[in-house]
Short mmCIF file of C-alpha atoms in Angstrom, two decimals:
data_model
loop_
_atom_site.label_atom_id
_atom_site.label_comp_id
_atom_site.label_asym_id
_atom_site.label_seq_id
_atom_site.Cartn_x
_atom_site.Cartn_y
_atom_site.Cartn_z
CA UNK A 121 -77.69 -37.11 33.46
CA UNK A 122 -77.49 -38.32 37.29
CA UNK A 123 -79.11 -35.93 39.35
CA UNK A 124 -75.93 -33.72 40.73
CA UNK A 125 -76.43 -30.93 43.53
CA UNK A 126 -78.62 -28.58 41.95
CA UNK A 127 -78.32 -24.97 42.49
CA UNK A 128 -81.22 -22.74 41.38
CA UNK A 129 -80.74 -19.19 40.44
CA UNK A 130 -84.20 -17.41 40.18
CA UNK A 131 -85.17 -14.40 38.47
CA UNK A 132 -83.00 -11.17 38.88
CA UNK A 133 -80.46 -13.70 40.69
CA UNK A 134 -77.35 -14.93 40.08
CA UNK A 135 -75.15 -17.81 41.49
CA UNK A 136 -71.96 -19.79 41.45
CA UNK A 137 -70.99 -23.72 41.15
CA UNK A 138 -68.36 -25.72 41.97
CA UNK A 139 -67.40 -29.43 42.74
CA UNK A 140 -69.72 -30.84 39.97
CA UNK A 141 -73.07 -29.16 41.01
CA UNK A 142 -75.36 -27.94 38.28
CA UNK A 143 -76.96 -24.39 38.31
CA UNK A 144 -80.25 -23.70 36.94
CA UNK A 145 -82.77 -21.23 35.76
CA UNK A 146 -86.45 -21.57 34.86
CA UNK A 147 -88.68 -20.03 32.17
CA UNK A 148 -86.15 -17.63 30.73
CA UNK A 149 -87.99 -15.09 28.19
CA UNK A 150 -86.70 -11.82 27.19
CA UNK A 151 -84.76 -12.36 30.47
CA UNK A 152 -80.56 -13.57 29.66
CA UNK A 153 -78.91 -16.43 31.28
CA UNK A 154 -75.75 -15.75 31.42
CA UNK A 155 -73.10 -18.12 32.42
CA UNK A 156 -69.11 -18.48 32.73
CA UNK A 157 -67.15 -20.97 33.38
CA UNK A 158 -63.45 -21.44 34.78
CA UNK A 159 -62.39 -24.94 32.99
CA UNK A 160 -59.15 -25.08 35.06
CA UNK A 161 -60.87 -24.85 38.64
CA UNK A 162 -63.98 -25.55 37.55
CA UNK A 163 -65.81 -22.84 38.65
CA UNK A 164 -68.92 -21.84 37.27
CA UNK A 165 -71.17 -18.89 37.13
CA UNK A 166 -75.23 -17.92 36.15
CA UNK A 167 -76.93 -15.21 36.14
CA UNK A 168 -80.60 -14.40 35.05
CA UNK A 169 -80.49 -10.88 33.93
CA UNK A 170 -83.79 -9.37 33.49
CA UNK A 171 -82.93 -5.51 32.93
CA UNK A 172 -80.17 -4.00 30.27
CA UNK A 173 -78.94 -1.20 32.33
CA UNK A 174 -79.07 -0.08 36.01
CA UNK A 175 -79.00 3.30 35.00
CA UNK A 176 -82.52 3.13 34.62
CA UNK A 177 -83.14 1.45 38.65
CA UNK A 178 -85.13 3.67 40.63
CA UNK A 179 -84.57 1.48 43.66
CA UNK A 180 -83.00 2.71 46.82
CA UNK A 181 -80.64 -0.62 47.04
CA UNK A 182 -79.77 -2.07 43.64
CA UNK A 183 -80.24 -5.71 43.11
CA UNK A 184 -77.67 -6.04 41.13
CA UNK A 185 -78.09 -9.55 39.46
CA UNK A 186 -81.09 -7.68 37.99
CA UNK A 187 -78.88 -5.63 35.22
CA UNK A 188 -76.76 -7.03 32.66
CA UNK A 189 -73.94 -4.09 33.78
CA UNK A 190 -74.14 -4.91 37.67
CA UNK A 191 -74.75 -8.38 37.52
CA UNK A 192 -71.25 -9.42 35.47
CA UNK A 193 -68.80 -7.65 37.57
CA UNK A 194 -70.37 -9.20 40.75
CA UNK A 195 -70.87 -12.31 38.99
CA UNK A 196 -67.25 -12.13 38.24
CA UNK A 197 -66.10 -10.94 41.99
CA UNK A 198 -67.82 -13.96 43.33
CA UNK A 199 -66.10 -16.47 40.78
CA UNK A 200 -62.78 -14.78 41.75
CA UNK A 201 -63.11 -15.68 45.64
CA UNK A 202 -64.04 -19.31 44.60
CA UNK A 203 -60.90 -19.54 42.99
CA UNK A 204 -61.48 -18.44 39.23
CA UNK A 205 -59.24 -16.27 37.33
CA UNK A 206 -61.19 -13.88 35.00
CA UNK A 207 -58.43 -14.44 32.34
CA UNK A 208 -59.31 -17.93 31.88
CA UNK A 209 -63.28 -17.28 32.02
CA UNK A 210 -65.55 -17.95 29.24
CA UNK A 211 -69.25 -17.22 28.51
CA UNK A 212 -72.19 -18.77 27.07
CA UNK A 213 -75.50 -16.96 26.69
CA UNK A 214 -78.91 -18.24 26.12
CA UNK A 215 -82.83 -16.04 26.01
CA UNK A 216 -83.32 -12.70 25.22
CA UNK A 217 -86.17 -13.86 23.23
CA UNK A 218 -88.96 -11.84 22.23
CA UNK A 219 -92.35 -13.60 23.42
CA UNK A 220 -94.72 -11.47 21.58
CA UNK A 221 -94.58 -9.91 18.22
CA UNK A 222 -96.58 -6.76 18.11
CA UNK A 223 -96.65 -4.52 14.57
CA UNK A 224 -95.48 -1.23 16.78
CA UNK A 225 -91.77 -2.16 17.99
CA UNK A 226 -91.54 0.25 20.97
CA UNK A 227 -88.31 0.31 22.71
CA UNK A 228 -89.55 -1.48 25.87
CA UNK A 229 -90.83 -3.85 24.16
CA UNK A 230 -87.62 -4.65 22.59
CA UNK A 231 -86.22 -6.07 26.01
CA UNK A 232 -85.08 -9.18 24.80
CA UNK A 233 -82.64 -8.50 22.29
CA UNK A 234 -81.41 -5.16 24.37
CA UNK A 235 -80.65 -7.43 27.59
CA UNK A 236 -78.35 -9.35 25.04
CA UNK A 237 -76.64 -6.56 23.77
CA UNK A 238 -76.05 -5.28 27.30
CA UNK A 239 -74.55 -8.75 28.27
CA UNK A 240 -72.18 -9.13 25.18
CA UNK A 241 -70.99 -5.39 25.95
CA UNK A 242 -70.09 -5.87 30.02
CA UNK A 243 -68.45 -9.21 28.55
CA UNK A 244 -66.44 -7.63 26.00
CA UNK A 245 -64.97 -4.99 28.84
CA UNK A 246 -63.75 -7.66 30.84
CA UNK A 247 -62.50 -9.66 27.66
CA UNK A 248 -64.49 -12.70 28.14
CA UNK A 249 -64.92 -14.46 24.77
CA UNK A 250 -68.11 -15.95 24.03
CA UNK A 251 -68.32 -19.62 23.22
CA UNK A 252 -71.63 -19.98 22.07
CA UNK A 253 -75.56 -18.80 22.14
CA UNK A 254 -78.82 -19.39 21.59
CA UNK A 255 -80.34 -16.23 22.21
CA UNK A 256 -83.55 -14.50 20.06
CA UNK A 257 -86.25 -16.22 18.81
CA UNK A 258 -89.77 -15.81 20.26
CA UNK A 259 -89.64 -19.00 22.54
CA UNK A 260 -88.77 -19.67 26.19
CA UNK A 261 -85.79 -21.88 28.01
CA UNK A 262 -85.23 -23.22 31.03
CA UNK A 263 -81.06 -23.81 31.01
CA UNK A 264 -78.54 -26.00 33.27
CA UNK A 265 -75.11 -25.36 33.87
CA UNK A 266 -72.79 -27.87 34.81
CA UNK A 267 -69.48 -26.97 36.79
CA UNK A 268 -67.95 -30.15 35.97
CA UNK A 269 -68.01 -29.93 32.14
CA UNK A 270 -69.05 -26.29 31.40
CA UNK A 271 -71.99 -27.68 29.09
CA UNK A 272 -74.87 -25.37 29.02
CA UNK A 273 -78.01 -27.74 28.61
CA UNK A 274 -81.32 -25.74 27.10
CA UNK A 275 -84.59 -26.90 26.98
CA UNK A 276 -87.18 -24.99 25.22
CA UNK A 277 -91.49 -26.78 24.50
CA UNK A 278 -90.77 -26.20 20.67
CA UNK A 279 -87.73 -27.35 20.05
CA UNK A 280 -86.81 -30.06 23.03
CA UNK A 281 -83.33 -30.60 24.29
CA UNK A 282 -80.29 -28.47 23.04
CA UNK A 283 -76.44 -28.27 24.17
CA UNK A 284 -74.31 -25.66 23.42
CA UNK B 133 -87.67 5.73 45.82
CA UNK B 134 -88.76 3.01 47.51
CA UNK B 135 -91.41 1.54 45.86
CA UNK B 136 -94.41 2.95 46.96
CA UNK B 137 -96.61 0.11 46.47
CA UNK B 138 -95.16 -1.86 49.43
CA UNK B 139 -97.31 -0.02 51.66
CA UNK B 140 -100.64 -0.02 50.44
CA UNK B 141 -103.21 0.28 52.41
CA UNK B 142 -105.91 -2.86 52.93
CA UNK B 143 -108.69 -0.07 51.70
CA UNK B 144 -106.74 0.25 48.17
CA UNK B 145 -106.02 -3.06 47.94
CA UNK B 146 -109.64 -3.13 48.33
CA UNK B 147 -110.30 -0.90 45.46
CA UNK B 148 -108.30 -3.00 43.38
CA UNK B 149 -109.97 -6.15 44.11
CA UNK B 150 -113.14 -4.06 43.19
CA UNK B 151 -111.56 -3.05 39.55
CA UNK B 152 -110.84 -6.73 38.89
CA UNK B 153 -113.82 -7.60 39.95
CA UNK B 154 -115.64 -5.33 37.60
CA UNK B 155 -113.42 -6.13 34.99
CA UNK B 156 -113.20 -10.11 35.34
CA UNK B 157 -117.01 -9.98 35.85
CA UNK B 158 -118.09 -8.83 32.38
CA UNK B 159 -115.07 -10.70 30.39
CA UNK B 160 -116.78 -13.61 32.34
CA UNK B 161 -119.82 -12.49 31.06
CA UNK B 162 -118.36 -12.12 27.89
CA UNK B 163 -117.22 -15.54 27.95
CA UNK B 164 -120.28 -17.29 29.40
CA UNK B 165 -122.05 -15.32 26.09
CA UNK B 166 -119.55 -17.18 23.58
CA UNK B 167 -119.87 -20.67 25.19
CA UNK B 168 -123.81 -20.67 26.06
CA UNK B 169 -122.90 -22.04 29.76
CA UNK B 170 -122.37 -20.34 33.01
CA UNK B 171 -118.90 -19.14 34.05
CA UNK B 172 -117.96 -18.62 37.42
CA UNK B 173 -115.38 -16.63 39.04
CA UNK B 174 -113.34 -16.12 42.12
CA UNK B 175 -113.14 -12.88 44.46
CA UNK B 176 -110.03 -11.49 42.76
CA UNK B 177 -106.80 -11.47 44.73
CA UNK B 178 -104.82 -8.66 44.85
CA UNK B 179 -101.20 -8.62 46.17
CA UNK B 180 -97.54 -7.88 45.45
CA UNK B 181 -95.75 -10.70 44.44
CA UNK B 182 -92.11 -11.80 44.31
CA UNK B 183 -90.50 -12.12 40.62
CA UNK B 184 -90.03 -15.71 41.85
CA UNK B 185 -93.83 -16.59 42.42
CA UNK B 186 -95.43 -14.81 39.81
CA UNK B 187 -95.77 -18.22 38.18
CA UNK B 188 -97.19 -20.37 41.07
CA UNK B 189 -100.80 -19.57 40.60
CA UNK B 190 -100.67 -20.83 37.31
CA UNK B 191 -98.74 -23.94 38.19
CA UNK B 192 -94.82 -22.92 38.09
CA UNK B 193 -92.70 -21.00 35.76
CA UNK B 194 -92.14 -24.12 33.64
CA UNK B 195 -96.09 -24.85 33.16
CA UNK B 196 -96.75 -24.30 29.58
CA UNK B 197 -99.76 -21.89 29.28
CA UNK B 198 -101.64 -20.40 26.62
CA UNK B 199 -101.27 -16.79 27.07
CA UNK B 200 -102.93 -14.07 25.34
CA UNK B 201 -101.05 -10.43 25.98
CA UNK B 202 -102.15 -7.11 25.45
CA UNK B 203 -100.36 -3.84 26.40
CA UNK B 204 -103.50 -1.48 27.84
CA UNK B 205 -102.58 1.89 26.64
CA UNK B 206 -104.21 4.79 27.66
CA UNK B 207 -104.89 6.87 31.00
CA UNK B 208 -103.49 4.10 33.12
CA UNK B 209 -101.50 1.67 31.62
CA UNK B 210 -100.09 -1.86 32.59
CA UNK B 211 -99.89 -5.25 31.10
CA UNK B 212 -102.93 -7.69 30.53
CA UNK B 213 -102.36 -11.34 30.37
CA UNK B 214 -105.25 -13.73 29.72
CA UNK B 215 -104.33 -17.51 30.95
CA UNK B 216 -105.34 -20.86 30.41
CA UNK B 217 -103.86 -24.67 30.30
CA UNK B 218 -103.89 -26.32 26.89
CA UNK B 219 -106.19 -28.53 27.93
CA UNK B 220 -108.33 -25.71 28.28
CA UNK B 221 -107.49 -24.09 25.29
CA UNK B 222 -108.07 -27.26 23.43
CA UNK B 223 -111.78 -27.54 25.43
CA UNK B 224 -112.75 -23.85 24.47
CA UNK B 225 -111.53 -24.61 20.66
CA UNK B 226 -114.06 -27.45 20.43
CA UNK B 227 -116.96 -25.96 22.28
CA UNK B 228 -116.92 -22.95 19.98
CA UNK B 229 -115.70 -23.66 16.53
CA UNK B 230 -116.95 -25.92 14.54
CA UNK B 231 -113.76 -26.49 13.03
CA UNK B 232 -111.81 -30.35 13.74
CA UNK B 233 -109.45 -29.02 16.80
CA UNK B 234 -106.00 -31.03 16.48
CA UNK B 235 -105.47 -33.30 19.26
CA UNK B 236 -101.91 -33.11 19.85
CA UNK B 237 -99.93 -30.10 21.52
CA UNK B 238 -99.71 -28.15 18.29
CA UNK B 239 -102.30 -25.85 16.82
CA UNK B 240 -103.06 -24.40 13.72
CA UNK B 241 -103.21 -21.10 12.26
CA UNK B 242 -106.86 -20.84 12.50
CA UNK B 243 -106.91 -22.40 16.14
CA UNK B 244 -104.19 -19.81 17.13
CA UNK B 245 -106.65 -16.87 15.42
CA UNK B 246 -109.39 -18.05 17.22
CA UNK B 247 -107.88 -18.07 20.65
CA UNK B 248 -106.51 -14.49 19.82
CA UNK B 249 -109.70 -13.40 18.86
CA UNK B 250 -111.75 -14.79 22.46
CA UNK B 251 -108.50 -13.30 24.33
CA UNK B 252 -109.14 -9.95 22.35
CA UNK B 253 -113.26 -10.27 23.14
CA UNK B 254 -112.55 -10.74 27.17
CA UNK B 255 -109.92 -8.71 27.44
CA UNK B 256 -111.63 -5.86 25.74
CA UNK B 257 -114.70 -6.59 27.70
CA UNK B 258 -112.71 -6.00 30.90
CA UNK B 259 -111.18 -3.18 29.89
CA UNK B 260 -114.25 -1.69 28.29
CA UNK B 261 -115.69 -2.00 31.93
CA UNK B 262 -112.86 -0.75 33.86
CA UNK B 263 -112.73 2.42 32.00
CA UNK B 264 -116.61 3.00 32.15
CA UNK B 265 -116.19 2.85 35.73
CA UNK B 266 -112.76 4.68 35.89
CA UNK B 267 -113.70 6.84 33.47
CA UNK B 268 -110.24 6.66 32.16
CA UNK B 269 -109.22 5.70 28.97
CA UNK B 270 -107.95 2.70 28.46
CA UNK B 271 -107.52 0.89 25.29
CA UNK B 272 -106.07 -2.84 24.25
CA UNK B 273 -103.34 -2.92 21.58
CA UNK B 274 -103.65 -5.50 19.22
CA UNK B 275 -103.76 -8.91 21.15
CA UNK B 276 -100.53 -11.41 21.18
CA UNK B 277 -100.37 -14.89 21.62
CA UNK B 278 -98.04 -17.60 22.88
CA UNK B 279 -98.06 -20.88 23.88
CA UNK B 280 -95.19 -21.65 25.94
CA UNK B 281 -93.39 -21.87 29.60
CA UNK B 282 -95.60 -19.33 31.93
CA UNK B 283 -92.11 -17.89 33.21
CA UNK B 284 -91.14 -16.64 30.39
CA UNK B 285 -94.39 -15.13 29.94
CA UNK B 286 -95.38 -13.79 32.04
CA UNK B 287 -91.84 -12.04 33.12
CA UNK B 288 -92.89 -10.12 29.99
CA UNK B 289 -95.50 -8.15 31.75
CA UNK B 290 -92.67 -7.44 34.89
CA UNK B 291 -90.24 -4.99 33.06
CA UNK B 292 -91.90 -2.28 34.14
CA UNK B 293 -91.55 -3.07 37.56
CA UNK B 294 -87.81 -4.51 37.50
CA UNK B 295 -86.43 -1.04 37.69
CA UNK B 296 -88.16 -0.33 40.94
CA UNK B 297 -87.90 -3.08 43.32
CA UNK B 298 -88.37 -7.18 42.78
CA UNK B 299 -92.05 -7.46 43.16
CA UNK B 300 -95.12 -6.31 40.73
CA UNK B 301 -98.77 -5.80 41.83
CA UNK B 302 -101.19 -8.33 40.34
CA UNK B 303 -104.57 -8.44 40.15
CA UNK B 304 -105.68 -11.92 39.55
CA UNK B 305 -109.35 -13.28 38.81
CA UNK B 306 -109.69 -16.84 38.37
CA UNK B 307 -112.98 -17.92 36.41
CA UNK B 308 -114.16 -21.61 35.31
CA UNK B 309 -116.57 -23.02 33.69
CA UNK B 310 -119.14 -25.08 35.73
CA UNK B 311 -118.16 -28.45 36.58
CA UNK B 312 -114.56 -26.63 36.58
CA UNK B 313 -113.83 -28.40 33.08
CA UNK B 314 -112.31 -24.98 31.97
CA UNK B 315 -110.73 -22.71 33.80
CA UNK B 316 -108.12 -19.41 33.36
CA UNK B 317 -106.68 -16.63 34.81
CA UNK B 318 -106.67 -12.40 34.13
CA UNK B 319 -103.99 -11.05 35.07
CA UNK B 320 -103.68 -6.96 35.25
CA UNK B 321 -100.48 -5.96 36.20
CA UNK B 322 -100.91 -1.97 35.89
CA UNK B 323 -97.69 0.24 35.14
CA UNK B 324 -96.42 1.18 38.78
CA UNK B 325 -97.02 4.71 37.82
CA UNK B 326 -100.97 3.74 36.95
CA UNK B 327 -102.10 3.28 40.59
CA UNK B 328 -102.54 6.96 41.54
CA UNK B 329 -104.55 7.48 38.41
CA UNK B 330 -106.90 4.68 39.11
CA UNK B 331 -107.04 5.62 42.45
CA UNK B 332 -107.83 8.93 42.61
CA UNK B 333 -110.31 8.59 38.88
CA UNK B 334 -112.26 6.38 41.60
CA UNK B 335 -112.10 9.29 44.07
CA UNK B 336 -109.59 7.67 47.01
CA UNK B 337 -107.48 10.01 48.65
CA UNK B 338 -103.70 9.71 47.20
CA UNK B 339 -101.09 11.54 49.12
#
């Protein structure tokens, strides 16, 4: 691919794209990246959710990329003001992986899969229809997003190259 | 609540570089034990670090690592992460088995048991020490292991810090082998609650 304008999202971020530039986000684990994509005006959105729920924050001000409920609707708001219409957006998700395997399952330790959940619930209130995922597994990804064609791009160490 | 460990003071910061220090020291011991050869370690660093740069001392959030995690459980707990490049892994498979270590990036299900079982030896050993000296309990769950991008990782040990701010308190001890043919990181990242116990089982004044 030729190297486009690159925009990096880190962790507990979140970004938008337009004009062809590519967004990106590094070492996902139980961590979600979350994107949505306008096709019409080409608008495109990440976000690397680390946290399910902000009911939980204990933080005076939120960060709300952080949580899978906050980090949507902004995500959203600033895909709007670009020039995206939320009726036309569509999501792809990829992470929520669980990196270690332990015999006693506590809840926290269940991130992964829970930050997944959360995502696929905020998306369903707004009516966004998932395209596609690669979420689970005990592995990490690093994932691009490109604005132009709304192909999400995941690379992982075991299993190479993937585009959903 | 703001998180209260943006102000520490340089004393407890102090006091933590003392527990890794303790800690790192015998799991160095520990280590120098299994190889027959001297290990050598850094002054531990203690500091709160950004989400974003959690990686950097091990080389990015894309390195691959081989990380060995344990969830300390107990009187104070946190997250333990033991550290090292492949190339180190691959290095400490050969010096102490005598078993033909695969070349390639793979391993095998007796090379992954082994490194689980040295991460489980020097991670007990600082824990083991931390708690004599605390005299807190503190006790290792059953050690995990992954070989894979030290982002994703390592963000592992961070949950229980993403609901209070964007930062997580580390305390890291870097140790090598002579020569520097081998080298790896402990990382304790103590639950944000933990810090008063340590601090006042060691006797420091905690407001």
């Amino acid at each position: 691919m030729i190297q486009q304008n690159l925009v990096k999202v880190g962790m507990a971020d979140l970004n938008i794209a337009i004009e062809g530039a590519v967004l990106k986000t590094t070492g996902l684990g139980s961590c979600v990246g979350l994107t949505l994509f306008d096709e019409r005006s080409k608008v495109a959105g990440m976000a690397h959710v680390m946290l399910p729920s902000s009911s939980i924050a204990r933080e005076t001000s939120i960060n709300l990329a952080k949580y899978a409920d906050t980090a949507i609707p902004d995500l959203i708001e600033r895909m709007k003001k670009a020039g995206a219409v939320t009726d036309r957006l569509i999501a792809k998700l990829a992470g929520g992986a669980q990196m270690f395997a332990f015999a006693t399952q506590s809840e926290a330790m269940r991130i992964g899969p829970r930050n997944v959940e959360a995502c696929k619930k905020e998306l369903t209130r707004y009516s966004i229809p998932i395209l596609s995922e690669d979420t689970g597994g005990n592995y990490g990804r690093t994932i691009e997003f490109s604005s132009l064609s709304g192909l999400l791009v995941i690379r992982s160490v075991q299993f190479g190259v993937k585009e959903i | 609540m703001n998180n209260p460990l943006d102000k520490l003071e340089a004393f407890k910061l102090d006091v933590l570089k003392e527990v890794g220090n303790i800690g790192a020291g015998n799991a160095a011991t520990a280590l120098s034990c299994l190889l027959d050869k001297p290990v050598d370690m850094k002054v531990p660093t203690v500091s709160l670090i950004p989400f974003e740069q959690i990686a950097d001392k091990v080389g990015g959030f894309e390195q691959v690592v081989v990380a060995i995690f344990l969830r300390v459980e107990g009187d104070a707990p946190g997250n333990m992460f033991f550290l090292i490049h492949e190339d180190s892994a691959k290095k400490l498979l050969k010096n102490l088995l005598s078993i033909e270590v695969q070349d390639d990036a793979s391993y095998s299900e007796m090379e992954f048991s082994a490194l689980s079982e040295i991460g489980n030896i020097l991670a007990g050993s600082y824990l083991s020490s931390l708690a004599d000296f605390t005299r807190l309990s503190m006790s290792p769950t059953v050690p995990a292991i992954a070989v894979d991008m030290a982002g994703a990782i390592l963000s592992y040990g961070l949950m229980q810090y993403g609901e209070m701010g964007d930062s997580a308190l580390l305390i890291d001890t870097k140790f090598m082998e002579d020569r520097e043919s081998l080298e790896g990181h402990f990382f304790l990242i103590p639950d944000p609650d933990s810090f008063d116990k340590i601090f006042s089982a060691l006797g420091v004044p905690t407001e």
